Amino acid sequence: MIKKLVIVLLVVVSNSVFADDDGWTSFIDNKGQIQVPVNINGFEGLAMLDTGATISAINQSFITKHKLEFAQGKKVEIGGVHGTVKARNVKNVSITMLSKQINFKEMPSWRFRTEESIAVIGMDFLHNFIIKIDYPNRRLQFLNRDGLDLEKEKNVTADFGHSERRLIVDVGIEEDKVLKLLLDTGDGGGIVLDRKIATRFKLLDKYPSELGVGSGIAKSANLDEISVSGVSFGPYSLDDVEIRVPVEGETLRVSKKYIGYYGKNRRKRVDGFLGYDVLKRFVLTIDYKSRYVHIEMPKQIITM
């Protein structure tokens, strides 16, 4: 049964970052992007948690600031939603997040467009765990698989994308249309849709639009923004969902591949990205190994 969703957030959670006795760690909501505390080779800072990225990356500004010395790897080109950036791999990087440590033989480094994040935590890190993100309460945790009946509990149709490190979820619009969207915690908007798909469904003809701007790792892009009601995600129906469509001439790199090393992945259908404006309503549980996605409303709003 579809649940009509109307939400009013009654409290504002502070920007403090901490872990509580139940295993939750609070995160910072930075314009719709999740920032979490991490430790990289002994230095602490905030990293962006990005399920839309195949790979993790480190900010060259962070390396320079702390005078870190990494062995240099090959030059690479990194693909983002609106373009690519040139980077160089650095070797033997250790990242600890929520007491979970992963050692990377190498990862790309470039100077991010902002110094707010010292790294991007991508699916090469996150696919090792079950992660639970409580958006309304701004907290997250890793879960153990013991005792979890993942197949029984999942309520969102999901499948692997170009690799087994990204999930594509089904999102319904206008009752009879299904979009295949990359689940992307790194996108601060709602739905970003390929212009070809928006044109096919005549969305820009049906709904009034305003001009906006979206940002990726490489550059910003001009977008047509519309608001659509009756968007279905799992068992819920959502109103006033933002859909952004690149204007004519702008690049949206969803048809070719997802974020990651440029030119490495095979083609598979993806219509766009599902981001914060939808996800912010839910407690989201993801297990990439089993293609498990579950969403629910928070049982309570906690004052921190």
Short mmCIF file of C-alpha atoms in Angstrom, two decimals:
data_model
loop_
_atom_site.label_atom_id
_atom_site.label_comp_id
_atom_site.label_asym_id
_atom_site.label_seq_id
_atom_site.Cartn_x
_atom_site.Cartn_y
_atom_site.Cartn_z
CA MET A 1 0.00 0.00 0.00
CA ILE A 2 1.34 3.39 -0.99
CA LYS A 3 1.74 5.79 1.92
CA LYS A 4 1.17 9.48 1.34
CA LEU A 5 4.13 11.26 2.81
CA VAL A 6 3.94 14.63 4.55
CA ILE A 7 6.85 15.48 6.84
CA VAL A 8 7.55 18.38 9.15
CA LEU A 9 10.96 18.40 10.84
CA LEU A 10 10.44 19.84 14.32
CA VAL A 11 14.03 20.18 15.48
CA VAL A 12 17.36 21.29 14.15
CA VAL A 13 20.31 18.97 14.80
CA SER A 14 23.58 20.65 15.66
CA ASN A 15 26.72 20.25 13.58
CA SER A 16 28.62 18.39 16.30
CA VAL A 17 30.06 15.03 15.23
CA PHE A 18 30.09 12.19 17.77
CA ALA A 19 29.41 8.49 18.33
CA ASP A 20 26.80 7.31 20.84
CA ASP A 21 26.35 4.10 22.81
CA ASP A 22 24.08 2.54 20.17
CA GLY A 23 26.76 2.67 17.49
CA TRP A 24 25.41 5.75 15.73
CA THR A 25 27.74 8.51 14.55
CA SER A 26 26.33 11.89 13.69
CA PHE A 27 27.17 13.51 10.38
CA ILE A 28 27.15 17.05 9.05
CA ASP A 29 24.59 17.93 6.41
CA ASN A 30 26.57 20.20 4.10
CA LYS A 31 24.07 21.47 1.53
CA GLY A 32 22.63 18.00 1.16
CA GLN A 33 25.96 16.17 1.15
CA ILE A 34 26.96 13.86 4.01
CA GLN A 35 30.21 14.75 5.73
CA VAL A 36 31.61 12.20 8.19
CA PRO A 37 34.68 12.18 10.45
CA VAL A 38 37.59 10.15 9.08
CA ASN A 39 41.22 9.55 9.83
CA ILE A 40 43.67 9.40 6.92
CA ASN A 41 47.17 8.21 7.73
CA GLY A 42 46.91 9.67 11.24
CA PHE A 43 45.27 13.00 10.35
CA GLU A 44 41.61 13.73 11.07
CA GLY A 45 39.07 15.64 9.04
CA LEU A 46 35.71 15.42 7.30
CA ALA A 47 35.06 13.36 4.18
CA MET A 48 32.06 13.30 1.85
CA LEU A 49 30.20 9.98 1.77
CA ASP A 50 29.36 9.43 -1.89
CA THR A 51 27.54 6.28 -3.03
CA GLY A 52 27.60 7.70 -6.57
CA ALA A 53 31.40 7.37 -6.75
CA THR A 54 32.97 4.05 -7.71
CA ILE A 55 36.23 5.04 -6.07
CA SER A 56 37.43 6.96 -3.05
CA ALA A 57 39.73 9.94 -3.53
CA ILE A 58 41.89 12.25 -1.47
CA ASN A 59 42.08 16.04 -1.67
CA GLN A 60 45.49 17.26 -2.83
CA SER A 61 45.02 20.34 -0.64
CA PHE A 62 44.92 18.05 2.41
CA ILE A 63 48.11 16.30 1.33
CA THR A 64 49.87 19.62 0.85
CA LYS A 65 48.62 21.10 4.14
CA HIS A 66 49.96 18.20 6.23
CA LYS A 67 53.06 17.64 4.08
CA LEU A 68 52.11 14.01 3.55
CA GLU A 69 54.45 12.00 1.36
CA PHE A 70 52.90 9.29 -0.78
CA ALA A 71 54.53 7.27 -3.51
CA GLN A 72 53.19 8.48 -6.85
CA GLY A 73 51.21 6.28 -9.22
CA LYS A 74 49.97 6.76 -12.75
CA LYS A 75 48.05 9.73 -14.08
CA VAL A 76 44.32 9.08 -14.43
CA GLU A 77 41.20 10.83 -15.65
CA ILE A 78 38.27 10.83 -13.24
CA GLY A 79 34.73 11.09 -14.54
CA GLY A 80 32.09 13.11 -12.71
CA VAL A 81 28.47 13.94 -13.44
CA HIS A 82 29.23 17.03 -15.54
CA GLY A 83 32.71 16.30 -16.84
CA THR A 84 36.15 14.91 -16.00
CA VAL A 85 39.22 15.97 -14.04
CA LYS A 86 42.84 14.91 -14.37
CA ALA A 87 44.36 13.30 -11.28
CA ARG A 88 47.32 11.23 -10.16
CA ASN A 89 47.14 8.12 -8.03
CA VAL A 90 48.92 8.08 -4.67
CA LYS A 91 49.85 4.82 -2.97
CA ASN A 92 49.32 3.23 0.45
CA VAL A 93 46.51 5.38 1.84
CA SER A 94 44.79 4.27 5.06
CA ILE A 95 41.25 5.52 5.75
CA THR A 96 39.35 4.89 9.00
CA MET A 97 35.65 5.70 9.22
CA LEU A 98 33.30 4.62 12.04
CA SER A 99 36.13 2.46 13.45
CA LYS A 100 36.40 0.59 10.13
CA GLN A 101 39.79 0.80 8.44
CA ILE A 102 40.50 0.15 4.78
CA ASN A 103 44.01 0.27 3.33
CA PHE A 104 44.18 1.35 -0.30
CA LYS A 105 47.11 0.34 -2.46
CA GLU A 106 46.39 3.49 -4.45
CA MET A 107 43.72 6.13 -4.93
CA PRO A 108 43.39 9.25 -7.08
CA SER A 109 44.33 12.67 -5.78
CA TRP A 110 43.50 16.10 -7.15
CA ARG A 111 42.71 19.53 -5.75
CA PHE A 112 38.97 19.46 -4.97
CA ARG A 113 36.83 22.46 -5.84
CA THR A 114 36.39 23.03 -2.10
CA GLU A 115 38.57 22.30 0.94
CA GLU A 116 35.58 21.37 3.12
CA SER A 117 36.23 17.65 2.53
CA ILE A 118 39.62 16.02 2.81
CA ALA A 119 38.41 12.97 0.88
CA VAL A 120 35.53 11.36 -0.95
CA ILE A 121 34.46 7.99 0.47
CA GLY A 122 33.20 5.94 -2.47
CA MET A 123 31.93 2.47 -3.09
CA ASP A 124 35.37 0.82 -3.02
CA PHE A 125 35.16 1.50 0.75
CA LEU A 126 31.41 1.28 1.38
CA HIS A 127 30.65 -1.94 -0.51
CA ASN A 128 32.39 -3.86 2.29
CA PHE A 129 29.65 -3.00 4.80
CA ILE A 130 25.94 -2.65 5.44
CA ILE A 131 25.38 1.04 6.05
CA LYS A 132 22.36 2.64 7.70
CA ILE A 133 21.80 6.38 7.18
CA ASP A 134 19.23 8.19 9.30
CA TYR A 135 18.83 11.39 7.30
CA PRO A 136 16.29 13.21 9.53
CA ASN A 137 18.45 12.64 12.61
CA ARG A 138 21.72 13.17 10.76
CA ARG A 139 23.44 10.01 11.93
CA LEU A 140 24.72 6.75 10.43
CA GLN A 141 26.13 3.39 11.42
CA PHE A 142 27.52 0.14 10.03
CA LEU A 143 25.49 -3.02 10.71
CA ASN A 144 26.46 -6.67 11.07
CA ARG A 145 24.86 -9.19 8.73
CA ASP A 146 24.22 -11.64 11.59
CA GLY A 147 20.48 -11.97 12.23
CA LEU A 148 19.43 -9.72 9.35
CA ASP A 149 16.95 -11.17 6.85
CA LEU A 150 17.89 -8.84 4.03
CA GLU A 151 15.73 -10.48 1.39
CA LYS A 152 12.61 -10.24 3.55
CA GLU A 153 13.13 -6.66 4.65
CA LYS A 154 14.09 -4.89 1.42
CA ASN A 155 11.36 -2.65 -0.02
CA VAL A 156 13.11 -0.85 -2.89
CA THR A 157 13.74 -2.51 -6.25
CA ALA A 158 17.48 -2.30 -6.88
CA ASP A 159 20.10 -3.85 -9.14
CA PHE A 160 23.78 -3.50 -9.84
CA GLY A 161 24.90 -0.81 -12.24
CA HIS A 162 28.02 -0.94 -14.42
CA SER A 163 29.92 -2.64 -11.63
CA GLU A 164 28.94 -4.41 -8.43
CA ARG A 165 29.84 -1.31 -6.45
CA ARG A 166 26.86 0.85 -7.41
CA LEU A 167 23.13 0.37 -7.10
CA ILE A 168 20.46 1.47 -9.51
CA VAL A 169 17.03 1.89 -7.89
CA ASP A 170 13.56 2.10 -9.43
CA VAL A 171 11.70 5.38 -8.98
CA GLY A 172 8.21 5.86 -10.40
CA ILE A 173 6.76 9.07 -11.82
CA GLU A 174 3.35 9.91 -13.28
CA GLU A 175 1.94 6.50 -12.23
CA ASP A 176 3.14 4.57 -15.31
CA LYS A 177 6.80 5.54 -15.79
CA VAL A 178 9.80 3.95 -14.08
CA LEU A 179 13.18 5.63 -13.89
CA LYS A 180 16.44 3.75 -13.33
CA LEU A 181 18.44 6.05 -11.04
CA LEU A 182 21.85 5.79 -9.44
CA LEU A 183 21.51 5.96 -5.65
CA ASP A 184 23.77 8.93 -4.97
CA THR A 185 24.36 10.32 -1.47
CA GLY A 186 26.86 12.73 -3.01
CA ASP A 187 24.20 14.66 -4.92
CA GLY A 188 22.71 17.53 -2.94
CA GLY A 189 19.60 17.86 -5.13
CA GLY A 190 16.64 15.63 -5.83
CA ILE A 191 16.54 13.76 -9.13
CA VAL A 192 18.98 14.62 -11.89
CA LEU A 193 17.57 13.31 -15.16
CA ASP A 194 19.11 12.81 -18.58
CA ARG A 195 17.60 15.38 -20.96
CA LYS A 196 16.76 12.66 -23.48
CA ILE A 197 14.59 10.94 -20.87
CA ALA A 198 12.93 14.20 -19.80
CA THR A 199 12.17 14.99 -23.45
CA ARG A 200 10.78 11.51 -24.09
CA PHE A 201 8.40 11.90 -21.14
CA LYS A 202 7.65 15.56 -22.10
CA LEU A 203 8.34 16.65 -18.52
CA LEU A 204 9.59 20.11 -19.47
CA ASP A 205 6.38 20.69 -21.44
CA LYS A 206 4.11 19.59 -18.59
CA TYR A 207 5.73 21.43 -15.68
CA PRO A 208 6.97 25.04 -15.34
CA SER A 209 10.74 25.25 -15.02
CA GLU A 210 13.31 27.59 -13.52
CA LEU A 211 16.99 27.87 -14.36
CA GLY A 212 19.38 26.55 -11.73
CA VAL A 213 22.98 25.45 -11.35
CA GLY A 214 24.39 22.07 -10.36
CA SER A 215 27.97 21.24 -9.36
CA GLY A 216 30.08 18.14 -9.86
CA ILE A 217 33.70 17.24 -9.19
CA ALA A 218 34.79 18.77 -12.47
CA LYS A 219 32.58 21.79 -13.09
CA SER A 220 29.15 23.37 -12.68
CA ALA A 221 26.30 23.09 -15.18
CA ASN A 222 23.09 25.00 -15.91
CA LEU A 223 19.94 22.99 -15.22
CA ASP A 224 16.23 23.29 -15.86
CA GLU A 225 14.48 22.65 -12.53
CA ILE A 226 10.90 21.41 -12.17
CA SER A 227 8.81 20.15 -9.25
CA VAL A 228 6.84 16.91 -9.63
CA SER A 229 4.30 15.25 -7.31
CA GLY A 230 3.30 11.60 -7.14
CA VAL A 231 6.87 10.30 -7.24
CA SER A 232 7.04 6.75 -5.86
CA PHE A 233 10.10 5.38 -4.09
CA GLY A 234 9.69 2.00 -2.44
CA PRO A 235 6.33 1.96 -0.60
CA TYR A 236 6.08 5.76 -0.39
CA SER A 237 4.57 8.43 -2.61
CA LEU A 238 6.28 11.81 -2.49
CA ASP A 239 5.08 15.27 -3.48
CA ASP A 240 7.06 18.33 -4.56
CA VAL A 241 10.14 16.40 -5.67
CA GLU A 242 12.78 18.44 -7.46
CA ILE A 243 13.83 17.14 -10.86
CA ARG A 244 16.81 18.80 -12.54
CA VAL A 245 17.58 18.45 -16.24
CA PRO A 246 20.76 19.78 -17.90
CA VAL A 247 19.99 22.52 -20.41
CA GLU A 248 20.76 21.95 -24.07
CA GLY A 249 24.51 21.65 -24.60
CA GLU A 250 25.38 20.68 -21.01
CA THR A 251 26.89 17.30 -20.19
CA LEU A 252 25.32 14.68 -17.93
CA ARG A 253 27.53 11.63 -17.92
CA VAL A 254 24.94 9.01 -17.00
CA SER A 255 24.42 7.39 -20.38
CA LYS A 256 28.10 6.40 -20.70
CA LYS A 257 29.11 5.40 -17.19
CA TYR A 258 29.05 6.36 -13.53
CA ILE A 259 31.62 8.29 -11.55
CA GLY A 260 34.96 6.52 -11.64
CA TYR A 261 37.95 5.88 -13.85
CA TYR A 262 37.15 7.25 -17.27
CA GLY A 263 36.39 4.79 -20.05
CA LYS A 264 36.61 1.56 -18.03
CA ASN A 265 32.99 0.44 -17.61
CA ARG A 266 30.54 -1.20 -19.96
CA ARG A 267 27.30 0.48 -20.96
CA LYS A 268 24.14 -0.17 -18.96
CA ARG A 269 20.88 1.73 -18.70
CA VAL A 270 20.76 4.56 -16.21
CA ASP A 271 18.41 7.54 -16.51
CA GLY A 272 19.93 9.81 -13.89
CA PHE A 273 20.74 10.22 -10.21
CA LEU A 274 18.66 10.03 -7.01
CA GLY A 275 19.91 12.45 -4.38
CA TYR A 276 19.30 14.32 -1.17
CA ASP A 277 15.93 15.96 -1.84
CA VAL A 278 14.33 12.49 -1.86
CA LEU A 279 16.64 10.64 0.53
CA LYS A 280 16.44 13.30 3.27
CA ARG A 281 13.03 12.01 4.32
CA PHE A 282 14.15 8.50 5.22
CA VAL A 283 16.21 6.10 7.24
CA LEU A 284 18.08 4.33 4.46
CA THR A 285 19.75 0.90 4.79
CA ILE A 286 21.99 -0.35 2.01
CA ASP A 287 23.85 -3.61 1.47
CA TYR A 288 25.57 -3.52 -1.88
CA LYS A 289 26.66 -7.14 -1.89
CA SER A 290 23.07 -8.39 -1.77
CA ARG A 291 21.49 -5.50 -3.73
CA TYR A 292 19.44 -4.70 -0.64
CA VAL A 293 17.83 -1.31 -0.10
CA HIS A 294 15.30 -0.56 2.62
CA ILE A 295 13.70 2.78 3.47
CA GLU A 296 11.48 3.76 6.38
CA MET A 297 10.36 6.82 8.26
CA PRO A 298 12.34 7.58 11.43
CA LYS A 299 10.66 6.34 14.58
CA GLN A 300 11.55 9.60 16.33
CA ILE A 301 13.32 12.89 15.78
CA ILE A 302 16.17 13.17 18.26
CA THR A 303 17.43 16.47 19.68
CA MET A 304 21.24 16.41 19.83
#
